[in-house]
Amino acid sequence: MKPNLRSLLLCGLLPFVGVSARAAVAPPAPYGPLPTERQLQWHALEAYAFVHFTVNTFTDREWGLGDESPAVFNPSAFDADQIVRTAKEGGLRGVILTAKHHDGFCLWPSQYTEHSVKNSPWKNGRGDVVREMADACRRAGLAFGVYLSPWDRNHRDYGRPEYLTYYRNQLRELLTNYGPLFTVWFDGANGGDGYYGGANEKRSINNRTYYDWPNTWSMVRELQPLASMFSDAGPDFRWVGNESGIAGETCWATLDMTKPMRYPGGGSEGLNAGERPGTQWLPAECDVSIRPGWFYHASEDTAVKSPAQLLDIYYKSVGRGADLNLNLPPDRRGVIHENDVRSLREFRRRLDQTFATNLAAGARVIASNTRGGDVQGEFAPARVLDGKRDTYWATDDAVTAPELVVELGAVKTFNVVDLREYLPLGQRVEAFAVDAWREGEWVTFAQGTSIGNRRLVRGVCVTTDKVRLRITAAPVAPAIAEFGLYAEPESLAAPTIARNRVGHITLVADSAAVTMRYTTEGSEPTAQSSAYTEPLRLTRGGVVRARSFAADGTAGATATLQFGATKSRWRVLSPTADARPKEGPRLMIDDSPASVWHAPTAGPCEVTIDLGEALALTTLRYLPPSDGAPRGAVDRYEFLASADNKTWTSVAAGEFANLRANPIEQVIPVDPPTLMRYLRFVAKHTLDDAPAAIAEIGLTAK
Ligand code: FUL
């Protein structure tokens, strides 16, 4: 029987009349910087979609130059409902559309420029992608937001004060004509050169001062008070410092805004982990594309992230207290490609299965301390199991390292722990551990640091009937809103695909009891695909997709490996090895992304490679250094080909875009395939004017 006020009085435990065990206990005082109402709404979304769509979709670029004709924008079957439905079925709660990317082309008929959908053949110039997407979101019950690139490579006034008036006029159109926006996304990229109304020159601006952000932000506040604004440094949520979707293992929702680089475009230092205690609540957003690039490229149809990769990203973004902004780029039809739809659907199915049942629901929770001693009251331990993020268990002010024992009532098996703090009181917990009761003692199976909006710890399966949460470091009494235990559905692991230097590919499964089946043309392996019996010999590059099938026909997850032609017969003819043997030119063809060749001096440089045989090239590849600081990454290039190492023909030339934020392998399709024996790569310019750096040069051939 639970003790009530009367029994306590009778036992003499409450010695004097007038003191009530149910007397209201004050909540804990807030700690550190606190979220605004607007930010709390943003946190509640957790995951939403980015939609990158513009002329780049039709020119096969990542950054348009600004000189594209509006005539190239002509989706054959644009379907806003399909795009929004795909996002919704993927569990994403909003959509942010690139209303204008760096190329300056506007997806709505802005009255301030001719460079928009009104001059494209799509819907005879009467179309409005922003309107259709906003309406589709409303119909589907998803939040809608816009990306309006500050950098505009089309506009003649870019770099001058007049451009700001233009930018704000456009922003006003978006803020006033398309209903409520949940976010306005301000990109920090400012690359320099562009078309600029025909000037074709480099324009440098001072990121800190040029845009006069405070006045633009106040316009957004006035016209869309609930919209949260993104930039590298807020004002409402911050960049996570990479475009791979991964927040720091420790990720604070706070940042020190007194540091001099805290302005949009001011650099990524400190953004991945945040800063504690910080001066402002400025949580991280993990923006990442479901494909290698932000815009649709047919050449990436086989490089769509797998459900397993998407899950990993989810656990490392949403599961570390950040929001996930997952890019789904429409293709040239104007819909999300079947491969992306399939992957996203399976990702969601697995997440839904995992989080359908909280295995701790209905458990008995016993805390080492409860605020005011009232274990049934407002701050009761059981609040962590009520499924509400606005109720919480709290302790007395002096108790900063409490424990919570969760008696499950039966033996259960799980591999995911889910925690939330009560955000209106600030980010309070600095470290925690979770133990399982096993054979008469506590065994720690999960540990972590920051919690914030949500912390998911995903590990090996644990089987027990009793779990203990320990707050191991906190400057003040914790306020824990939710606690959950979940089991991911079991599935056959994807085979491991490996390739050796001469191009032999092996598949390895977790268990001998399965049959591995594979494809080499990009399609999903099915029960009819070839069974793996011996190493595959694919020396010209391509894609292998493999999947395990159990005896009963159940299929597991698919593994995908993209690779270029083998380089075992290649030789770098020039430059010849210099005085730095360890840093020799062979590093650019050693198939090791981590070893990078750096040119000895700054300025343009050329490398010539003998491929050992004539090959019919289908793609050319450049991998920049990808170790965080892409020093020397080549941003303007040319590839030339020769049959005899004497007469050279240019095969491809242009810009490698967005390498600072997303230093991934650059793949250039060669169409029609070109036969060549010798390959020359010219590094015409680097991002930072440092000597050119090449991690790998590669290709695929027919
Ligand atoms: C970057 C841009 O330069 C990319 O093109 C993309 O829009 C990404 C989300 O932000 O800074």
XYZ file of C-alpha atoms and ligand atoms in Angstrom:
713
model
C 0.000 0.000 0.000
C 1.291 3.446 -0.850
C 1.711 5.813 2.124
C -0.780 8.683 1.997
C -0.891 11.902 3.940
C -3.194 10.412 6.604
C -1.001 7.369 7.244
C 2.107 9.537 7.441
C 0.400 11.777 9.990
C -0.726 8.752 11.992
C 2.795 7.333 11.998
C 4.070 10.649 13.268
C 6.285 11.108 10.228
C 4.749 14.507 9.550
C 5.082 16.018 12.986
C 3.088 19.183 12.684
C -0.199 20.211 11.214
C -0.026 22.633 8.320
C 2.703 20.842 6.361
C 1.312 18.955 3.439
C 3.211 16.274 1.551
C 1.487 17.592 -1.545
C 2.564 21.188 -1.029
C 3.622 22.565 -4.401
C 7.341 22.151 -4.912
C 9.016 24.794 -7.007
C 10.578 23.568 -10.240
C 14.363 23.677 -10.505
C 15.836 27.014 -11.539
C 16.819 27.122 -15.227
C 20.486 26.542 -16.033
C 22.576 28.326 -18.677
C 21.264 29.653 -21.996
C 17.634 28.663 -22.675
C 15.713 27.866 -25.866
C 13.035 30.208 -27.176
C 9.536 28.979 -27.950
C 10.470 29.103 -31.620
C 13.485 26.877 -31.033
C 11.407 24.420 -28.995
C 9.061 24.059 -31.955
C 12.036 23.462 -34.224
C 13.417 20.798 -31.844
C 10.069 19.006 -31.917
C 10.370 18.490 -35.688
C 13.573 16.424 -35.319
C 13.801 15.487 -38.990
C 12.763 17.260 -42.170
C 13.685 17.296 -45.849
C 15.854 19.539 -47.969
C 14.834 19.762 -51.628
C 17.616 20.949 -53.966
C 16.147 21.697 -57.372
C 17.079 24.295 -60.000
C 18.895 24.709 -63.331
C 21.695 22.511 -61.911
C 19.347 19.532 -62.143
C 19.387 20.040 -65.909
C 23.040 21.049 -66.391
C 24.448 18.299 -64.140
C 26.220 20.747 -61.838
C 26.430 21.302 -58.097
C 26.923 25.057 -58.377
C 25.572 26.898 -61.401
C 27.701 29.738 -62.757
C 24.808 32.177 -63.085
C 24.864 32.284 -66.891
C 22.394 29.426 -67.387
C 19.470 30.181 -69.640
C 16.078 29.911 -67.864
C 15.161 27.726 -70.852
C 17.109 24.789 -69.389
C 14.682 24.510 -66.458
C 12.017 22.222 -67.861
C 10.938 19.294 -65.677
C 8.853 16.884 -67.718
C 6.515 15.714 -64.951
C 7.000 17.923 -61.887
C 4.878 16.603 -59.034
C 5.082 18.507 -55.754
C 2.739 16.007 -54.083
C 5.059 13.117 -54.950
C 8.042 14.976 -53.458
C 6.176 15.932 -50.290
C 4.593 12.488 -49.968
C 8.030 10.869 -50.231
C 9.308 13.111 -47.445
C 6.257 12.411 -45.300
C 6.457 8.658 -45.793
C 10.102 8.926 -44.787
C 8.960 10.349 -41.446
C 10.229 13.837 -42.276
C 8.074 16.595 -40.797
C 8.867 19.527 -43.061
C 10.388 20.512 -46.398
C 12.901 23.264 -47.181
C 13.029 24.189 -50.867
C 15.959 25.902 -52.603
C 13.877 28.817 -53.864
C 17.135 30.260 -55.236
C 20.541 28.561 -55.209
C 23.922 30.211 -55.884
C 23.179 30.420 -59.648
C 20.472 33.004 -58.928
C 17.665 31.228 -60.837
C 14.365 31.741 -58.987
C 11.860 28.909 -58.694
C 9.111 31.466 -58.255
C 8.176 34.305 -60.665
C 9.901 37.064 -58.712
C 8.967 40.537 -59.906
C 12.572 41.678 -59.345
C 14.335 39.547 -61.953
C 13.849 37.939 -65.332
C 16.052 35.053 -64.224
C 13.248 32.785 -63.071
C 10.640 30.184 -63.938
C 8.627 32.868 -65.705
C 11.104 32.683 -68.588
C 11.377 28.935 -68.692
C 9.346 26.682 -70.985
C 7.986 24.801 -67.965
C 4.226 25.480 -67.829
C 4.817 28.145 -70.504
C 6.389 30.420 -67.949
C 3.329 30.376 -65.720
C 4.677 27.862 -63.200
C 5.691 28.546 -59.595
C 7.595 25.750 -57.866
C 7.542 27.549 -54.507
C 3.753 27.857 -54.621
C 3.246 24.222 -55.624
C 5.589 22.975 -52.916
C 4.046 25.220 -50.248
C 0.546 24.043 -51.188
C 1.588 20.382 -51.283
C 3.138 20.710 -47.813
C -0.023 22.263 -46.452
C -2.151 19.495 -47.946
C 0.121 16.866 -46.399
C 0.391 18.626 -43.021
C 4.133 19.235 -43.340
C 5.926 22.441 -42.391
C 7.360 24.449 -45.276
C 10.524 26.533 -45.401
C 12.765 28.236 -47.944
C 16.456 28.449 -48.787
C 17.407 31.732 -50.422
C 21.084 31.777 -51.348
C 22.749 35.035 -50.337
C 25.474 34.403 -52.932
C 24.007 35.104 -56.388
C 26.249 34.389 -59.366
C 23.690 35.775 -61.801
C 22.916 39.213 -60.425
C 24.865 42.129 -61.839
C 24.903 43.986 -58.522
C 26.221 41.124 -56.421
C 28.983 42.478 -54.190
C 27.576 46.027 -54.194
C 25.121 47.585 -51.700
C 22.326 47.559 -54.333
C 22.250 43.779 -54.255
C 21.083 43.832 -50.641
C 17.940 45.692 -51.661
C 17.323 43.079 -54.356
C 17.941 40.228 -51.900
C 15.557 41.659 -49.330
C 12.899 42.346 -51.947
C 13.045 38.714 -52.958
C 12.990 37.574 -49.370
C 9.905 39.720 -48.748
C 8.126 38.004 -51.640
C 8.860 34.626 -50.089
C 7.953 35.752 -46.577
C 4.621 37.244 -47.569
C 3.197 35.226 -50.455
C 3.507 31.608 -49.448
C 1.893 31.227 -46.032
C 3.649 30.342 -42.780
C 7.293 29.266 -43.059
C 8.932 27.158 -40.379
C 12.415 28.151 -41.445
C 14.500 30.447 -43.598
C 17.847 28.857 -44.452
C 20.782 31.236 -45.060
C 23.745 29.523 -46.697
C 27.267 30.631 -45.834
C 28.929 29.713 -49.162
C 30.407 32.612 -51.115
C 32.622 31.240 -53.835
C 33.874 34.337 -55.657
C 33.687 34.177 -59.414
C 30.531 34.114 -61.497
C 28.557 35.538 -64.394
C 27.277 38.626 -62.546
C 25.159 40.063 -65.330
C 27.839 39.326 -67.947
C 30.856 40.731 -66.084
C 32.261 37.194 -65.651
C 34.604 38.099 -62.859
C 35.525 37.346 -59.291
C 33.634 39.259 -56.615
C 34.779 38.973 -53.046
C 32.650 40.165 -50.185
C 33.273 40.431 -46.478
C 30.963 37.810 -45.016
C 30.830 39.546 -41.691
C 29.709 42.953 -42.889
C 28.383 42.805 -46.452
C 24.969 41.247 -45.853
C 24.018 43.375 -42.826
C 22.339 40.311 -41.346
C 20.718 41.921 -38.287
C 18.411 43.957 -40.508
C 17.526 40.982 -42.703
C 16.822 38.882 -39.627
C 14.517 41.506 -38.174
C 12.527 41.460 -41.414
C 12.039 37.720 -40.991
C 11.048 38.189 -37.336
C 8.484 40.799 -38.306
C 6.919 38.918 -41.221
C 7.308 35.318 -40.021
C 7.724 35.426 -36.240
C 7.683 31.633 -35.858
C 10.272 30.901 -38.557
C 13.597 29.642 -37.197
C 16.591 30.949 -39.086
C 19.612 28.866 -40.059
C 23.154 29.947 -40.754
C 26.559 28.646 -39.627
C 25.994 30.631 -36.473
C 22.253 31.021 -36.112
C 20.389 33.086 -35.008
C 18.098 30.112 -34.227
C 19.989 26.969 -35.196
C 23.512 26.321 -36.382
C 25.393 24.252 -38.943
C 26.923 21.056 -37.554
C 30.188 21.733 -39.386
C 30.028 18.980 -42.035
C 27.692 17.822 -44.794
C 27.789 14.157 -43.830
C 24.968 14.345 -41.302
C 27.024 13.549 -38.213
C 26.864 15.556 -34.990
C 29.623 15.330 -32.393
C 29.515 12.378 -30.014
C 29.183 15.158 -27.468
C 26.881 17.779 -28.932
C 25.809 20.771 -26.854
C 22.820 22.832 -27.927
C 24.722 25.927 -26.804
C 27.464 28.011 -28.415
C 29.819 30.758 -27.312
C 28.656 33.680 -29.422
C 31.329 36.041 -28.079
C 33.942 34.401 -30.348
C 34.907 36.609 -33.296
C 34.079 34.010 -35.987
C 30.464 33.628 -34.924
C 28.761 35.070 -37.991
C 27.180 33.411 -41.080
C 30.006 31.975 -43.172
C 32.458 32.497 -40.303
C 33.875 28.965 -40.322
C 33.072 25.686 -38.695
C 35.238 25.721 -35.572
C 33.309 24.480 -32.538
C 30.100 23.845 -34.480
C 30.211 20.041 -34.416
C 30.250 19.688 -30.633
C 28.881 23.077 -29.630
C 30.285 24.856 -26.580
C 29.497 24.624 -22.916
C 28.242 26.525 -21.071
C 28.018 28.854 -24.084
C 26.265 32.171 -24.255
C 23.280 31.255 -26.421
C 20.985 28.302 -27.117
C 21.963 27.460 -30.701
C 21.339 23.800 -31.488
C 22.872 21.971 -34.455
C 21.223 20.938 -37.688
C 22.786 18.024 -39.607
C 22.287 18.682 -43.314
C 23.135 15.776 -45.560
C 22.063 14.527 -48.961
C 20.632 11.073 -49.637
C 23.073 11.086 -52.599
C 26.716 12.200 -52.763
C 25.710 15.565 -54.275
C 22.981 18.045 -53.349
C 21.456 18.124 -56.831
C 20.237 15.179 -58.889
C 22.794 13.544 -61.203
C 21.842 10.399 -63.101
C 25.416 9.183 -62.531
C 24.592 8.957 -58.807
C 21.540 6.725 -59.200
C 23.563 3.827 -57.832
C 25.106 5.902 -55.041
C 21.902 6.569 -53.060
C 22.542 6.021 -49.353
C 21.273 2.656 -48.169
C 18.667 2.272 -45.408
C 21.503 1.168 -43.100
C 23.503 4.317 -43.891
C 20.434 6.489 -43.324
C 19.812 4.800 -39.979
C 23.407 5.394 -38.944
C 22.976 9.079 -39.829
C 19.707 9.244 -37.874
C 21.297 7.836 -34.728
C 24.240 10.246 -35.086
C 22.116 13.348 -35.727
C 18.665 13.128 -34.125
C 20.194 10.681 -31.640
C 22.732 13.309 -30.572
C 20.236 16.084 -29.960
C 20.465 17.719 -33.400
C 17.771 17.986 -36.084
C 18.275 16.080 -39.345
C 17.802 17.934 -42.643
C 17.878 15.155 -45.236
C 18.143 16.252 -48.864
C 15.912 14.534 -51.442
C 16.800 16.031 -54.842
C 14.116 15.806 -57.566
C 15.326 14.435 -60.906
C 14.780 15.904 -64.370
C 11.193 14.732 -64.364
C 10.676 16.761 -61.195
C 10.019 13.823 -58.868
C 12.107 11.905 -56.340
C 13.836 9.012 -58.113
C 12.637 5.459 -57.426
C 15.957 4.452 -55.809
C 15.750 7.271 -53.262
C 12.086 6.490 -52.545
C 12.908 2.832 -51.940
C 15.812 3.516 -49.616
C 13.937 6.126 -47.606
C 10.902 3.869 -47.258
C 12.940 0.977 -45.889
C 14.801 3.338 -43.516
C 11.451 4.508 -42.152
C 10.048 1.013 -41.900
C 12.964 -0.012 -39.727
C 12.721 3.101 -37.553
C 8.973 2.617 -37.085
C 9.458 -1.006 -36.147
C 12.150 -0.054 -33.671
C 10.253 2.735 -31.940
C 6.777 1.156 -32.035
C 7.074 -0.177 -28.481
C 8.901 1.344 -25.542
C 9.933 -1.781 -23.644
C 10.176 0.307 -20.486
C 6.510 1.415 -20.706
C 4.566 0.404 -17.620
C 7.740 -0.340 -15.659
C 8.114 0.540 -11.963
C 10.560 3.433 -11.620
C 12.348 4.093 -8.359
C 14.581 7.147 -8.047
C 17.341 7.709 -5.496
C 15.860 11.182 -5.052
C 12.732 12.995 -6.174
C 12.251 16.711 -5.916
C 10.392 17.610 -2.713
C 10.249 13.910 -1.816
C 6.937 13.555 -3.606
C 7.204 10.382 -5.662
C 3.682 10.824 -7.048
C 3.961 14.544 -7.739
C 4.839 16.846 -10.560
C 8.475 15.705 -10.674
C 7.804 12.015 -10.088
C 10.203 9.450 -11.568
C 7.333 7.910 -13.567
C 7.176 11.114 -15.644
C 10.028 9.708 -17.730
C 7.672 7.035 -19.049
C 4.577 9.089 -19.856
C 5.594 9.762 -23.482
C 5.428 13.535 -22.952
C 8.407 15.776 -23.418
C 6.865 18.559 -21.317
C 6.773 16.598 -18.042
C 9.906 15.466 -16.241
C 11.518 13.814 -13.266
C 13.650 16.212 -11.219
C 15.644 15.945 -8.020
C 16.279 18.268 -5.112
C 18.698 21.072 -5.934
C 21.547 19.485 -3.984
C 21.246 16.122 -5.758
C 23.107 16.288 -9.041
C 24.097 12.632 -9.499
C 20.900 10.643 -8.911
C 19.942 7.163 -10.096
C 16.752 5.793 -11.527
C 16.014 2.088 -11.338
C 13.542 0.821 -13.945
C 11.978 -2.539 -13.065
C 10.650 -3.963 -16.294
C 8.476 -6.646 -14.704
C 9.747 -9.259 -17.155
C 12.942 -10.112 -18.955
C 13.277 -7.990 -22.087
C 15.840 -7.638 -24.873
C 16.726 -4.301 -26.400
C 19.643 -2.489 -28.046
C 18.625 1.185 -28.053
C 18.340 3.584 -25.099
C 16.365 6.784 -25.672
C 16.690 9.823 -23.377
C 15.381 13.378 -23.394
C 15.967 16.344 -21.138
C 13.289 18.914 -20.347
C 14.657 21.664 -22.577
C 12.936 24.769 -21.126
C 15.240 24.424 -18.091
C 18.388 24.313 -20.229
C 20.881 21.556 -21.017
C 21.755 20.213 -17.561
C 23.237 16.728 -17.822
C 26.926 16.414 -18.700
C 27.298 12.637 -18.504
C 25.246 9.532 -17.816
C 25.520 5.751 -17.742
C 22.977 2.954 -18.093
C 23.398 -0.398 -16.329
C 21.641 -3.741 -16.676
C 21.003 -6.068 -13.730
C 22.689 -9.331 -14.598
C 23.329 -12.286 -12.313
C 23.107 -10.230 -9.180
C 25.098 -7.187 -10.205
C 24.898 -4.043 -12.296
C 26.748 -4.125 -15.598
C 27.176 -0.880 -17.524
C 26.082 -1.202 -21.156
C 25.684 2.390 -22.292
C 27.361 5.677 -21.486
C 27.163 9.130 -22.926
C 27.680 12.805 -22.443
C 25.238 15.462 -23.670
C 21.518 14.571 -23.845
C 19.530 17.707 -24.775
C 16.530 17.198 -27.051
C 17.271 13.515 -27.526
C 20.001 11.013 -26.986
C 19.904 7.595 -28.613
C 22.529 5.075 -27.595
C 22.550 2.175 -30.023
C 24.552 -0.880 -29.056
C 24.569 -4.622 -28.733
C 21.494 -6.453 -27.469
C 20.998 -6.494 -23.710
C 18.644 -8.934 -21.967
C 17.505 -8.117 -18.432
C 14.500 -7.351 -16.233
C 16.034 -4.337 -14.496
C 17.852 -1.275 -15.798
C 19.458 1.646 -13.997
C 20.041 5.161 -15.335
C 22.799 7.055 -13.543
C 23.425 10.754 -14.048
C 27.155 10.877 -13.494
C 27.914 14.562 -14.087
C 25.689 17.617 -13.933
C 26.295 21.095 -12.500
C 22.694 21.261 -11.265
C 19.823 18.892 -10.517
C 18.823 17.070 -13.734
C 15.385 17.324 -15.355
C 14.796 14.142 -17.391
C 11.714 14.163 -19.612
C 11.829 10.722 -21.227
C 13.469 7.330 -20.932
C 12.954 4.487 -23.390
C 14.305 1.076 -24.290
C 13.831 -0.238 -27.801
C 14.774 -3.241 -29.888
C 15.779 -2.884 -33.514
C 14.220 -5.611 -35.665
C 16.647 -8.342 -36.516
C 17.736 -8.550 -40.108
C 20.339 -10.327 -42.162
C 23.455 -8.181 -42.240
C 24.625 -6.890 -45.603
C 27.610 -8.802 -47.016
C 31.006 -7.118 -46.828
C 32.338 -6.230 -50.276
C 36.086 -5.874 -50.691
C 38.319 -5.318 -53.692
C 42.031 -5.974 -53.995
C 44.552 -3.981 -56.016
C 44.170 -6.064 -59.147
C 40.408 -5.708 -59.121
C 39.187 -9.009 -57.676
C 36.055 -8.523 -55.634
C 35.082 -10.759 -52.751
C 31.810 -10.922 -50.844
C 31.739 -12.141 -47.245
C 28.572 -12.932 -45.271
C 28.114 -13.089 -41.498
C 26.815 -16.628 -41.705
C 27.542 -19.601 -43.927
C 23.848 -20.465 -44.009
C 22.936 -17.752 -46.498
C 23.254 -17.371 -50.259
C 24.787 -14.097 -51.402
C 23.398 -12.668 -54.634
C 24.763 -9.694 -56.526
C 24.315 -7.345 -59.460
C 26.885 -5.300 -61.354
C 24.626 -2.885 -63.220
C 23.259 -0.983 -60.251
C 19.958 -2.743 -59.620
C 18.820 -4.139 -56.271
C 19.757 -7.866 -55.997
C 16.736 -10.189 -55.969
C 16.237 -13.935 -55.529
C 16.840 -14.221 -59.297
C 20.220 -12.404 -59.293
C 23.489 -14.321 -59.733
C 24.613 -16.291 -56.705
C 28.128 -15.526 -55.497
C 30.481 -18.487 -55.773
C 33.913 -17.042 -56.533
C 35.643 -13.620 -56.637
C 34.354 -11.288 -59.352
C 36.849 -9.820 -61.789
C 35.869 -6.248 -62.522
C 38.978 -4.333 -63.470
C 37.345 -1.411 -65.283
C 35.335 -0.150 -62.321
C 31.636 -0.028 -61.685
C 29.249 -0.886 -58.927
C 28.616 -4.141 -57.109
C 25.487 -4.565 -55.024
C 25.142 -7.637 -52.845
C 22.572 -9.082 -50.477
C 22.193 -12.236 -48.395
C 19.175 -14.544 -48.767
C 18.219 -17.041 -46.071
C 16.996 -20.545 -46.929
C 13.372 -19.421 -46.432
C 13.846 -16.656 -49.006
C 14.144 -13.752 -46.523
C 16.423 -11.059 -47.950
C 18.812 -8.948 -45.904
C 20.197 -5.433 -46.301
C 21.992 -4.508 -49.520
C 25.646 -3.530 -49.581
C 26.921 -1.331 -52.400
C 30.500 -0.680 -53.475
C 31.328 1.837 -56.199
C 34.823 1.736 -57.499
C 36.997 2.963 -60.325
C 39.208 0.975 -62.700
C 42.135 -0.811 -61.074
C 45.366 1.133 -61.184
C 47.872 -1.677 -60.856
C 49.230 -1.013 -64.387
C 49.210 2.774 -64.117
C 52.341 4.954 -63.938
C 52.632 8.657 -63.254
C 54.852 9.989 -66.066
C 55.030 13.533 -64.797
C 55.771 14.984 -62.427
C 58.535 12.492 -61.855
C 59.333 11.655 -58.244
C 60.833 14.689 -56.551
C 63.099 15.021 -53.566
C 60.310 13.876 -51.270
C 60.103 10.137 -51.968
C 57.461 9.473 -49.298
C 55.235 12.114 -50.818
C 55.822 10.921 -54.371
C 53.266 11.295 -57.157
C 52.263 7.623 -56.884
C 50.168 8.683 -53.857
C 47.563 9.957 -56.316
C 47.075 6.461 -57.829
C 47.627 4.213 -54.793
C 43.890 3.639 -54.155
C 44.333 4.980 -50.657
C 42.122 8.018 -50.040
C 44.104 8.934 -46.934
C 47.438 9.414 -48.729
C 47.520 12.717 -50.565
C 49.994 14.059 -53.102
C 50.726 17.769 -52.668
C 52.296 19.700 -55.538
C 55.648 21.159 -54.461
C 54.658 24.735 -55.343
C 51.482 26.798 -55.574
C 49.928 27.699 -58.928
C 48.540 25.631 -61.809
C 50.012 22.162 -62.191
C 49.690 19.189 -64.530
C 49.977 15.455 -63.974
C 50.271 12.874 -66.757
C 49.403 9.223 -66.261
C 50.055 6.209 -68.468
C 47.122 3.811 -68.045
C 49.106 0.882 -69.423
C 46.468 0.119 -72.073
C 43.895 2.011 -74.154
C 40.590 2.308 -72.271
C 37.147 3.561 -73.350
C 36.477 6.030 -70.561
C 33.002 6.434 -69.110
C 33.830 8.605 -66.074
C 36.773 10.638 -64.788
C 37.337 11.083 -61.051
C 39.184 13.399 -58.699
C 39.273 12.851 -54.953
C 40.281 15.911 -52.923
C 41.827 15.585 -49.457
C 38.887 14.736 -47.218
C 40.444 14.879 -43.770
C 38.534 17.910 -42.523
C 40.677 20.740 -43.919
C 40.649 20.344 -47.719
C 43.978 22.210 -48.135
C 44.873 22.479 -51.804
C 41.538 21.085 -53.060
C 41.328 21.770 -56.792
C 38.289 23.855 -57.704
C 39.056 24.479 -61.423
C 40.297 21.633 -63.570
C 40.739 20.134 -67.015
C 41.125 16.492 -68.105
C 42.893 15.749 -71.410
C 43.365 12.465 -73.254
C 45.952 11.177 -75.663
C 46.591 7.989 -77.609
C 50.336 8.610 -78.006
C 51.379 10.998 -75.214
C 51.930 13.681 -77.901
C 48.607 14.939 -79.221
C 46.182 15.853 -76.485
C 42.414 16.436 -76.633
C 40.434 18.137 -73.907
C 37.781 15.752 -72.511
C 36.300 17.777 -69.663
C 36.948 21.090 -67.945
C 35.166 23.194 -65.351
C 34.592 23.759 -61.668
C 34.539 21.346 -58.745
C 31.948 22.965 -56.504
C 31.319 22.955 -52.763
C 34.552 21.174 -51.800
C 35.051 23.217 -48.659
C 31.836 21.934 -47.067
C 31.579 18.589 -48.876
C 34.980 17.259 -50.032
C 33.719 14.112 -51.765
C 34.941 12.326 -54.902
C 34.115 14.342 -58.025
C 32.780 12.185 -60.855
C 32.589 13.519 -64.400
C 30.622 11.418 -66.914
C 32.362 11.035 -70.312
C 29.728 10.698 -72.992
C 30.287 9.205 -75.510
C 33.035 7.027 -74.011
C 36.474 8.136 -75.218
C 39.288 5.712 -76.024
C 42.618 6.732 -74.493
C 45.892 5.404 -73.172
C 47.271 8.556 -71.547
C 45.440 10.841 -69.142
C 46.368 14.355 -68.097
C 44.831 16.223 -65.152
C 45.362 19.968 -64.958
C 44.789 21.624 -61.605
C 44.088 25.185 -62.703
C 43.193 26.662 -59.340
C 42.778 25.594 -55.726
C 40.231 26.677 -53.127
C 42.747 28.330 -50.860
C 45.537 29.084 -53.389
C 47.639 26.406 -51.660
C 49.650 23.926 -53.803
C 47.293 21.484 -55.545
C 46.429 18.379 -53.529
C 45.327 15.079 -55.095
C 44.229 12.163 -52.938
C 43.283 10.068 -55.986
C 42.839 10.355 -59.734
C 40.517 7.667 -61.055
C 38.227 6.600 -63.861
C 35.810 3.962 -65.006
C 35.914 2.395 -68.456
C 33.773 0.166 -70.629
C 26.234 24.523 -49.232
C 25.977 24.898 -50.683
O 27.109 25.478 -51.269
C 25.585 23.602 -51.323
O 25.442 23.719 -52.699
C 24.289 23.120 -50.671
O 23.246 24.022 -50.958
C 24.471 22.987 -49.169
C 23.220 22.659 -48.428
O 25.005 24.174 -48.642
O 26.883 25.448 -48.508
